[in-house]
Amino acid sequence: MLRNFYDLWNTEDYAEAATLLFDPEVELVQPEELPGGAGTYRGFEGLQRALDEWLEGADYIHAEPERFALGEDTVVATVRLRSRGRHTGIEVDRRIGHLFRFRGERAVRWEVYWSPDEALEAAGLSK
């Protein structure tokens, strides 16, 4: 399911990606240092608002999952994030962590971390 989510995300079918994975009351939490889209967003409307803020400052955003770590009701994805600033032309290529918290089949919380290690620690999956 997560691989399908990222596949849809990268084809820019964001609405389908969201309905595939998330509970309608999902919370998205992003670091304050994130340029555009930082803070907490709720529901599908919040996801759309965060997406609009990301895309406002970027020509593209590509998220490639490289690894998954599974907890009881959590999944941490190590993600290679690539993007280019719309106004600056600066290329970004870094590994970040996505922590998904599930209730049943749906993710109820999506937390973005600057590093996979931070996401693993937050999920209680670090070594």
CSV table of N, CA and C in Angstrom, one decimal:
chain,number,residue,atom,x,y,z
A,1,MET,N,0.8,-1.2,0.0
A,1,MET,CA,0.0,0.0,0.0
A,1,MET,C,0.9,1.3,0.0
A,2,LEU,N,1.9,1.3,0.8
A,2,LEU,CA,2.8,2.4,0.8
A,2,LEU,C,3.5,2.6,-0.5
A,3,ARG,N,4.0,1.5,-1.1
A,3,ARG,CA,4.6,1.7,-2.4
A,3,ARG,C,3.7,2.3,-3.4
A,4,ASN,N,2.4,1.8,-3.4
A,4,ASN,CA,1.4,2.4,-4.3
A,4,ASN,C,1.2,3.9,-4.0
A,5,PHE,N,1.2,4.2,-2.7
A,5,PHE,CA,1.1,5.7,-2.4
A,5,PHE,C,2.1,6.5,-3.0
A,6,TYR,N,3.4,6.1,-2.9
A,6,TYR,CA,4.5,6.8,-3.4
A,6,TYR,C,4.5,6.8,-5.0
A,7,ASP,N,4.1,5.7,-5.6
A,7,ASP,CA,3.9,5.7,-7.0
A,7,ASP,C,2.9,6.7,-7.5
A,8,LEU,N,1.8,6.8,-6.9
A,8,LEU,CA,0.8,7.8,-7.2
A,8,LEU,C,1.3,9.2,-7.0
A,9,TRP,N,1.9,9.4,-5.8
A,9,TRP,CA,2.5,10.7,-5.5
A,9,TRP,C,3.4,11.2,-6.6
A,10,ASN,N,4.3,10.3,-7.1
A,10,ASN,CA,5.3,10.7,-8.1
A,10,ASN,C,4.7,10.9,-9.5
A,11,THR,N,3.5,10.4,-9.7
A,11,THR,CA,2.8,10.7,-11.0
A,11,THR,C,1.9,11.9,-10.8
A,12,GLU,N,2.0,12.6,-9.7
A,12,GLU,CA,1.2,13.8,-9.3
A,12,GLU,C,-0.3,13.5,-9.2
A,13,ASP,N,-0.7,12.3,-8.9
A,13,ASP,CA,-2.1,12.0,-8.6
A,13,ASP,C,-2.2,12.0,-7.1
A,14,TYR,N,-2.1,13.2,-6.5
A,14,TYR,CA,-2.1,13.4,-5.1
A,14,TYR,C,-3.4,13.0,-4.4
A,15,ALA,N,-4.5,13.4,-5.0
A,15,ALA,CA,-5.8,13.0,-4.4
A,15,ALA,C,-6.0,11.5,-4.3
A,16,GLU,N,-5.7,10.8,-5.3
A,16,GLU,CA,-5.8,9.3,-5.3
A,16,GLU,C,-4.8,8.7,-4.3
A,17,ALA,N,-3.6,9.3,-4.2
A,17,ALA,CA,-2.6,8.8,-3.2
A,17,ALA,C,-3.2,9.0,-1.8
A,18,ALA,N,-3.8,10.1,-1.6
A,18,ALA,CA,-4.3,10.4,-0.2
A,18,ALA,C,-5.4,9.5,0.1
A,19,THR,N,-6.4,9.3,-0.8
A,19,THR,CA,-7.5,8.4,-0.4
A,19,THR,C,-7.1,7.0,-0.4
A,20,LEU,N,-6.1,6.6,-1.0
A,20,LEU,CA,-5.6,5.2,-0.9
A,20,LEU,C,-5.1,4.9,0.5
A,21,LEU,N,-4.4,5.8,1.1
A,21,LEU,CA,-3.6,5.5,2.3
A,21,LEU,C,-4.2,6.1,3.6
A,22,PHE,N,-4.8,7.3,3.5
A,22,PHE,CA,-5.1,8.1,4.7
A,22,PHE,C,-6.5,8.0,5.2
A,23,ASP,N,-6.7,8.0,6.5
A,23,ASP,CA,-8.0,8.2,7.1
A,23,ASP,C,-8.4,9.6,6.8
A,24,PRO,N,-9.7,9.9,6.6
A,24,PRO,CA,-10.2,11.3,6.3
A,24,PRO,C,-9.8,12.3,7.4
A,25,GLU,N,-9.5,11.8,8.6
A,25,GLU,CA,-9.2,12.8,9.7
A,25,GLU,C,-7.7,12.8,9.9
A,26,VAL,N,-6.9,12.4,9.0
A,26,VAL,CA,-5.4,12.3,9.1
A,26,VAL,C,-4.8,13.6,9.6
A,27,GLU,N,-3.7,13.5,10.3
A,27,GLU,CA,-2.9,14.6,10.7
A,27,GLU,C,-1.5,14.5,10.0
A,28,LEU,N,-1.1,15.5,9.4
A,28,LEU,CA,0.2,15.6,8.8
A,28,LEU,C,1.0,16.6,9.7
A,29,VAL,N,2.2,16.2,10.1
A,29,VAL,CA,3.1,17.0,11.0
A,29,VAL,C,4.4,17.1,10.3
A,30,GLN,N,4.8,18.3,10.1
A,30,GLN,CA,6.1,18.6,9.4
A,30,GLN,C,7.0,19.5,10.2
A,31,PRO,N,8.3,19.4,10.1
A,31,PRO,CA,9.2,20.2,10.9
A,31,PRO,C,9.1,21.7,10.5
A,32,GLU,N,9.2,22.5,11.5
A,32,GLU,CA,9.1,24.0,11.3
A,32,GLU,C,10.1,24.5,10.3
A,33,GLU,N,11.3,23.8,10.2
A,33,GLU,CA,12.3,24.3,9.3
A,33,GLU,C,12.0,24.0,7.9
A,34,LEU,N,11.0,23.3,7.6
A,34,LEU,CA,10.6,22.9,6.2
A,34,LEU,C,10.2,24.2,5.5
A,35,PRO,N,10.8,24.5,4.3
A,35,PRO,CA,10.4,25.7,3.6
A,35,PRO,C,9.0,25.4,2.9
A,36,GLY,N,8.0,26.1,3.4
A,36,GLY,CA,6.7,26.0,2.8
A,36,GLY,C,6.1,24.7,3.4
A,37,GLY,N,4.9,24.7,3.9
A,37,GLY,CA,4.3,23.5,4.3
A,37,GLY,C,4.6,23.0,5.7
A,38,ALA,N,5.3,23.8,6.6
A,38,ALA,CA,5.6,23.4,7.9
A,38,ALA,C,4.4,23.5,8.8
A,39,GLY,N,4.4,22.7,9.9
A,39,GLY,CA,3.3,22.8,10.8
A,39,GLY,C,2.5,21.5,10.8
A,40,THR,N,1.3,21.6,11.4
A,40,THR,CA,0.3,20.5,11.4
A,40,THR,C,-0.9,20.8,10.6
A,41,TYR,N,-1.3,19.8,9.8
A,41,TYR,CA,-2.4,19.9,8.9
A,41,TYR,C,-3.4,18.8,9.2
A,42,ARG,N,-4.7,19.0,9.1
A,42,ARG,CA,-5.7,18.0,9.4
A,42,ARG,C,-6.6,17.7,8.3
A,43,GLY,N,-6.9,16.4,8.1
A,43,GLY,CA,-7.9,16.0,7.1
A,43,GLY,C,-7.3,16.1,5.6
A,44,PHE,N,-8.2,15.7,4.7
A,44,PHE,CA,-7.8,15.8,3.3
A,44,PHE,C,-7.6,17.2,2.8
A,45,GLU,N,-8.4,18.1,3.4
A,45,GLU,CA,-8.2,19.5,3.1
A,45,GLU,C,-6.8,20.1,3.5
A,46,GLY,N,-6.4,19.6,4.7
A,46,GLY,CA,-5.1,20.0,5.2
A,46,GLY,C,-4.0,19.4,4.4
A,47,LEU,N,-4.1,18.2,3.9
A,47,LEU,CA,-3.1,17.6,3.0
A,47,LEU,C,-3.0,18.4,1.8
A,48,GLN,N,-4.1,18.8,1.2
A,48,GLN,CA,-4.1,19.6,0.0
A,48,GLN,C,-3.5,21.0,0.2
A,49,ARG,N,-3.8,21.6,1.4
A,49,ARG,CA,-3.1,22.9,1.7
A,49,ARG,C,-1.6,22.8,1.8
A,50,ALA,N,-1.2,21.7,2.5
A,50,ALA,CA,0.3,21.5,2.6
A,50,ALA,C,0.9,21.2,1.3
A,51,LEU,N,0.3,20.4,0.4
A,51,LEU,CA,0.8,20.2,-0.9
A,51,LEU,C,0.9,21.5,-1.7
A,52,ASP,N,-0.2,22.3,-1.7
A,52,ASP,CA,-0.1,23.6,-2.4
A,52,ASP,C,1.0,24.4,-1.9
A,53,GLU,N,1.3,24.4,-0.6
A,53,GLU,CA,2.4,25.2,-0.1
A,53,GLU,C,3.8,24.6,-0.6
A,54,TRP,N,3.9,23.3,-0.6
A,54,TRP,CA,5.1,22.7,-1.1
A,54,TRP,C,5.4,23.1,-2.6
A,55,LEU,N,4.3,22.9,-3.4
A,55,LEU,CA,4.5,23.1,-4.8
A,55,LEU,C,4.6,24.5,-5.2
A,56,GLU,N,4.1,25.4,-4.3
A,56,GLU,CA,4.3,26.9,-4.6
A,56,GLU,C,5.8,27.2,-4.7
A,57,GLY,N,6.6,26.5,-3.9
A,57,GLY,CA,8.0,26.9,-3.9
A,57,GLY,C,8.9,25.9,-4.6
A,58,ALA,N,8.3,24.9,-5.3
A,58,ALA,CA,9.2,23.9,-6.0
A,58,ALA,C,8.7,23.6,-7.4
A,59,ASP,N,9.6,23.4,-8.3
A,59,ASP,CA,9.2,23.0,-9.6
A,59,ASP,C,8.7,21.6,-9.6
A,60,TYR,N,9.3,20.7,-8.8
A,60,TYR,CA,8.8,19.3,-8.7
A,60,TYR,C,9.2,18.8,-7.3
A,61,ILE,N,8.6,17.7,-6.9
A,61,ILE,CA,8.9,17.0,-5.7
A,61,ILE,C,8.8,15.5,-6.0
A,62,HIS,N,9.9,14.8,-5.9
A,62,HIS,CA,9.9,13.4,-6.1
A,62,HIS,C,10.3,12.7,-4.9
A,63,ALA,N,9.5,11.7,-4.4
A,63,ALA,CA,9.8,11.0,-3.2
A,63,ALA,C,9.9,9.5,-3.5
A,64,GLU,N,11.1,9.0,-3.3
A,64,GLU,CA,11.4,7.6,-3.6
A,64,GLU,C,11.7,6.8,-2.4
A,65,PRO,N,10.7,5.9,-2.0
A,65,PRO,CA,11.0,5.1,-0.8
A,65,PRO,C,12.1,4.1,-1.0
A,66,GLU,N,13.0,4.0,-0.1
A,66,GLU,CA,14.2,3.1,-0.2
A,66,GLU,C,14.1,1.9,0.7
A,67,ARG,N,13.5,2.2,1.9
A,67,ARG,CA,13.4,1.1,2.9
A,67,ARG,C,12.2,1.4,3.8
A,68,PHE,N,11.7,0.3,4.4
A,68,PHE,CA,10.6,0.4,5.3
A,68,PHE,C,10.9,-0.4,6.6
A,69,ALA,N,10.6,0.2,7.7
A,69,ALA,CA,10.8,-0.4,9.0
A,69,ALA,C,9.4,-0.5,9.6
A,70,LEU,N,9.0,-1.7,10.1
A,70,LEU,CA,7.6,-1.9,10.6
A,70,LEU,C,7.6,-2.0,12.1
A,71,GLY,N,6.6,-1.3,12.7
A,71,GLY,CA,6.3,-1.5,14.1
A,71,GLY,C,5.0,-2.1,14.2
A,72,GLU,N,4.4,-2.1,15.4
A,72,GLU,CA,3.1,-2.7,15.7
A,72,GLU,C,2.0,-2.0,14.9
A,73,ASP,N,2.0,-0.7,15.0
A,73,ASP,CA,1.0,0.1,14.3
A,73,ASP,C,1.6,1.3,13.5
A,74,THR,N,2.9,1.2,13.3
A,74,THR,CA,3.7,2.2,12.6
A,74,THR,C,4.5,1.6,11.5
A,75,VAL,N,4.8,2.5,10.5
A,75,VAL,CA,5.8,2.2,9.5
A,75,VAL,C,6.7,3.4,9.3
A,76,VAL,N,8.0,3.2,9.2
A,76,VAL,CA,8.9,4.3,8.9
A,76,VAL,C,9.5,4.0,7.5
A,77,ALA,N,9.3,5.0,6.7
A,77,ALA,CA,9.9,4.9,5.3
A,77,ALA,C,11.1,5.8,5.3
A,78,THR,N,12.2,5.3,4.8
A,78,THR,CA,13.4,6.1,4.5
A,78,THR,C,13.1,6.5,3.0
A,79,VAL,N,13.1,7.8,2.8
A,79,VAL,CA,12.7,8.4,1.5
A,79,VAL,C,13.8,9.2,1.0
A,80,ARG,N,14.1,9.0,-0.3
A,80,ARG,CA,15.0,9.9,-1.0
A,80,ARG,C,14.2,11.0,-1.6
A,81,LEU,N,14.3,12.2,-1.2
A,81,LEU,CA,13.5,13.3,-1.6
A,81,LEU,C,14.3,14.2,-2.6
A,82,ARG,N,13.8,14.4,-3.7
A,82,ARG,CA,14.5,15.3,-4.7
A,82,ARG,C,13.5,16.3,-5.2
A,83,SER,N,14.0,17.6,-5.2
A,83,SER,CA,13.2,18.7,-5.7
A,83,SER,C,14.1,19.8,-6.2
A,84,ARG,N,13.4,20.8,-6.8
A,84,ARG,CA,14.2,22.0,-7.2
A,84,ARG,C,13.3,23.2,-6.9
A,85,GLY,N,14.0,24.2,-6.2
A,85,GLY,CA,13.3,25.4,-5.9
A,85,GLY,C,12.8,26.2,-7.1
A,86,ARG,N,11.6,26.6,-7.1
A,86,ARG,CA,11.0,27.3,-8.2
A,86,ARG,C,11.7,28.6,-8.5
A,87,HIS,N,12.0,29.3,-7.4
A,87,HIS,CA,12.6,30.7,-7.6
A,87,HIS,C,14.1,30.7,-7.5
A,88,THR,N,14.6,29.7,-6.8
A,88,THR,CA,16.1,29.7,-6.6
A,88,THR,C,16.8,28.7,-7.6
A,89,GLY,N,16.1,27.7,-8.1
A,89,GLY,CA,16.7,26.7,-9.0
A,89,GLY,C,17.6,25.8,-8.2
A,90,ILE,N,17.6,25.9,-6.9
A,90,ILE,CA,18.5,25.0,-6.0
A,90,ILE,C,17.9,23.6,-6.0
A,91,GLU,N,18.7,22.6,-6.3
A,91,GLU,CA,18.4,21.2,-6.3
A,91,GLU,C,18.5,20.7,-4.9
A,92,VAL,N,17.6,19.9,-4.5
A,92,VAL,CA,17.6,19.2,-3.2
A,92,VAL,C,17.6,17.7,-3.4
A,93,ASP,N,18.5,17.0,-2.8
A,93,ASP,CA,18.6,15.6,-2.9
A,93,ASP,C,19.0,15.0,-1.5
A,94,ARG,N,18.1,14.6,-0.7
A,94,ARG,CA,18.4,14.1,0.6
A,94,ARG,C,17.5,13.0,1.1
A,95,ARG,N,18.0,12.3,2.1
A,95,ARG,CA,17.2,11.2,2.7
A,95,ARG,C,16.5,11.8,3.9
A,96,ILE,N,15.2,11.6,3.9
A,96,ILE,CA,14.3,12.0,5.0
A,96,ILE,C,13.6,10.8,5.6
A,97,GLY,N,12.9,11.0,6.7
A,97,GLY,CA,12.1,9.9,7.3
A,97,GLY,C,10.6,10.3,7.3
A,98,HIS,N,9.8,9.4,6.9
A,98,HIS,CA,8.3,9.5,7.0
A,98,HIS,C,7.8,8.5,8.0
A,99,LEU,N,7.2,8.9,9.0
A,99,LEU,CA,6.6,8.0,10.0
A,99,LEU,C,5.1,8.0,9.8
A,100,PHE,N,4.5,6.8,9.6
A,100,PHE,CA,3.1,6.7,9.4
A,100,PHE,C,2.6,5.9,10.6
A,101,ARG,N,1.5,6.4,11.2
A,101,ARG,CA,0.8,5.7,12.3
A,101,ARG,C,-0.5,5.3,11.8
A,102,PHE,N,-0.8,4.0,12.0
A,102,PHE,CA,-2.0,3.4,11.4
A,102,PHE,C,-3.0,3.0,12.5
A,103,ARG,N,-4.3,3.1,12.1
A,103,ARG,CA,-5.4,2.5,12.8
A,103,ARG,C,-6.1,1.6,11.8
A,104,GLY,N,-5.9,0.3,12.0
A,104,GLY,CA,-6.4,-0.6,10.9
A,104,GLY,C,-5.6,-0.4,9.6
A,105,GLU,N,-6.3,-0.3,8.6
A,105,GLU,CA,-5.8,-0.2,7.2
A,105,GLU,C,-5.4,1.2,6.8
A,106,ARG,N,-5.8,2.2,7.6
A,106,ARG,CA,-5.6,3.6,7.2
A,106,ARG,C,-4.6,4.3,8.1
A,107,ALA,N,-3.8,5.2,7.5
A,107,ALA,CA,-2.8,6.0,8.3
A,107,ALA,C,-3.6,7.2,8.9
A,108,VAL,N,-3.5,7.4,10.2
A,108,VAL,CA,-4.1,8.5,10.9
A,108,VAL,C,-3.2,9.6,11.2
A,109,ARG,N,-1.9,9.4,11.0
A,109,ARG,CA,-0.9,10.4,11.2
A,109,ARG,C,0.3,10.2,10.3
A,110,TRP,N,0.8,11.2,9.8
A,110,TRP,CA,2.0,11.2,8.9
A,110,TRP,C,2.9,12.3,9.4
A,111,GLU,N,4.1,11.8,9.9
A,111,GLU,CA,5.1,12.8,10.5
A,111,GLU,C,6.3,12.8,9.6
A,112,VAL,N,6.8,13.9,9.2
A,112,VAL,CA,8.0,14.1,8.4
A,112,VAL,C,9.1,14.5,9.3
A,113,TYR,N,10.3,13.8,9.1
A,113,TYR,CA,11.5,14.1,9.8
A,113,TYR,C,12.6,14.4,8.9
A,114,TRP,N,13.6,15.2,9.3
A,114,TRP,CA,14.7,15.6,8.5
A,114,TRP,C,15.6,14.4,8.2
A,115,SER,N,15.6,13.4,9.1
A,115,SER,CA,16.4,12.2,8.8
A,115,SER,C,15.7,10.9,9.2
A,116,PRO,N,16.0,9.8,8.5
A,116,PRO,CA,15.4,8.6,8.8
A,116,PRO,C,15.6,8.2,10.3
A,117,ASP,N,16.8,8.5,10.8
A,117,ASP,CA,17.1,8.1,12.2
A,117,ASP,C,16.1,8.8,13.2
A,118,GLU,N,15.8,10.0,12.9
A,118,GLU,CA,14.8,10.7,13.8
A,118,GLU,C,13.4,10.1,13.8
A,119,ALA,N,13.0,9.7,12.6
A,119,ALA,CA,11.7,9.0,12.4
A,119,ALA,C,11.7,7.6,13.1
A,120,LEU,N,12.8,6.9,13.0
A,120,LEU,CA,12.9,5.6,13.7
A,120,LEU,C,12.9,5.7,15.2
A,121,GLU,N,13.6,6.8,15.7
A,121,GLU,CA,13.6,7.0,17.1
A,121,GLU,C,12.2,7.4,17.6
A,122,ALA,N,11.5,8.3,16.8
A,122,ALA,CA,10.1,8.7,17.2
A,122,ALA,C,9.2,7.5,17.3
A,123,ALA,N,9.4,6.5,16.4
A,123,ALA,CA,8.5,5.3,16.3
A,123,ALA,C,8.9,4.2,17.3
A,124,GLY,N,10.1,4.5,18.0
A,124,GLY,CA,10.6,3.4,18.9
A,124,GLY,C,11.2,2.3,18.2
A,125,LEU,N,11.7,2.5,17.0
A,125,LEU,CA,12.3,1.4,16.2
A,125,LEU,C,13.8,1.6,16.0
A,126,SER,N,14.4,2.5,16.7
A,126,SER,CA,15.9,2.7,16.6
A,126,SER,C,16.6,1.6,17.3
A,127,LYS,N,17.8,1.4,16.9
A,127,LYS,CA,18.6,0.3,17.5
A,127,LYS,C,19.4,0.8,18.6
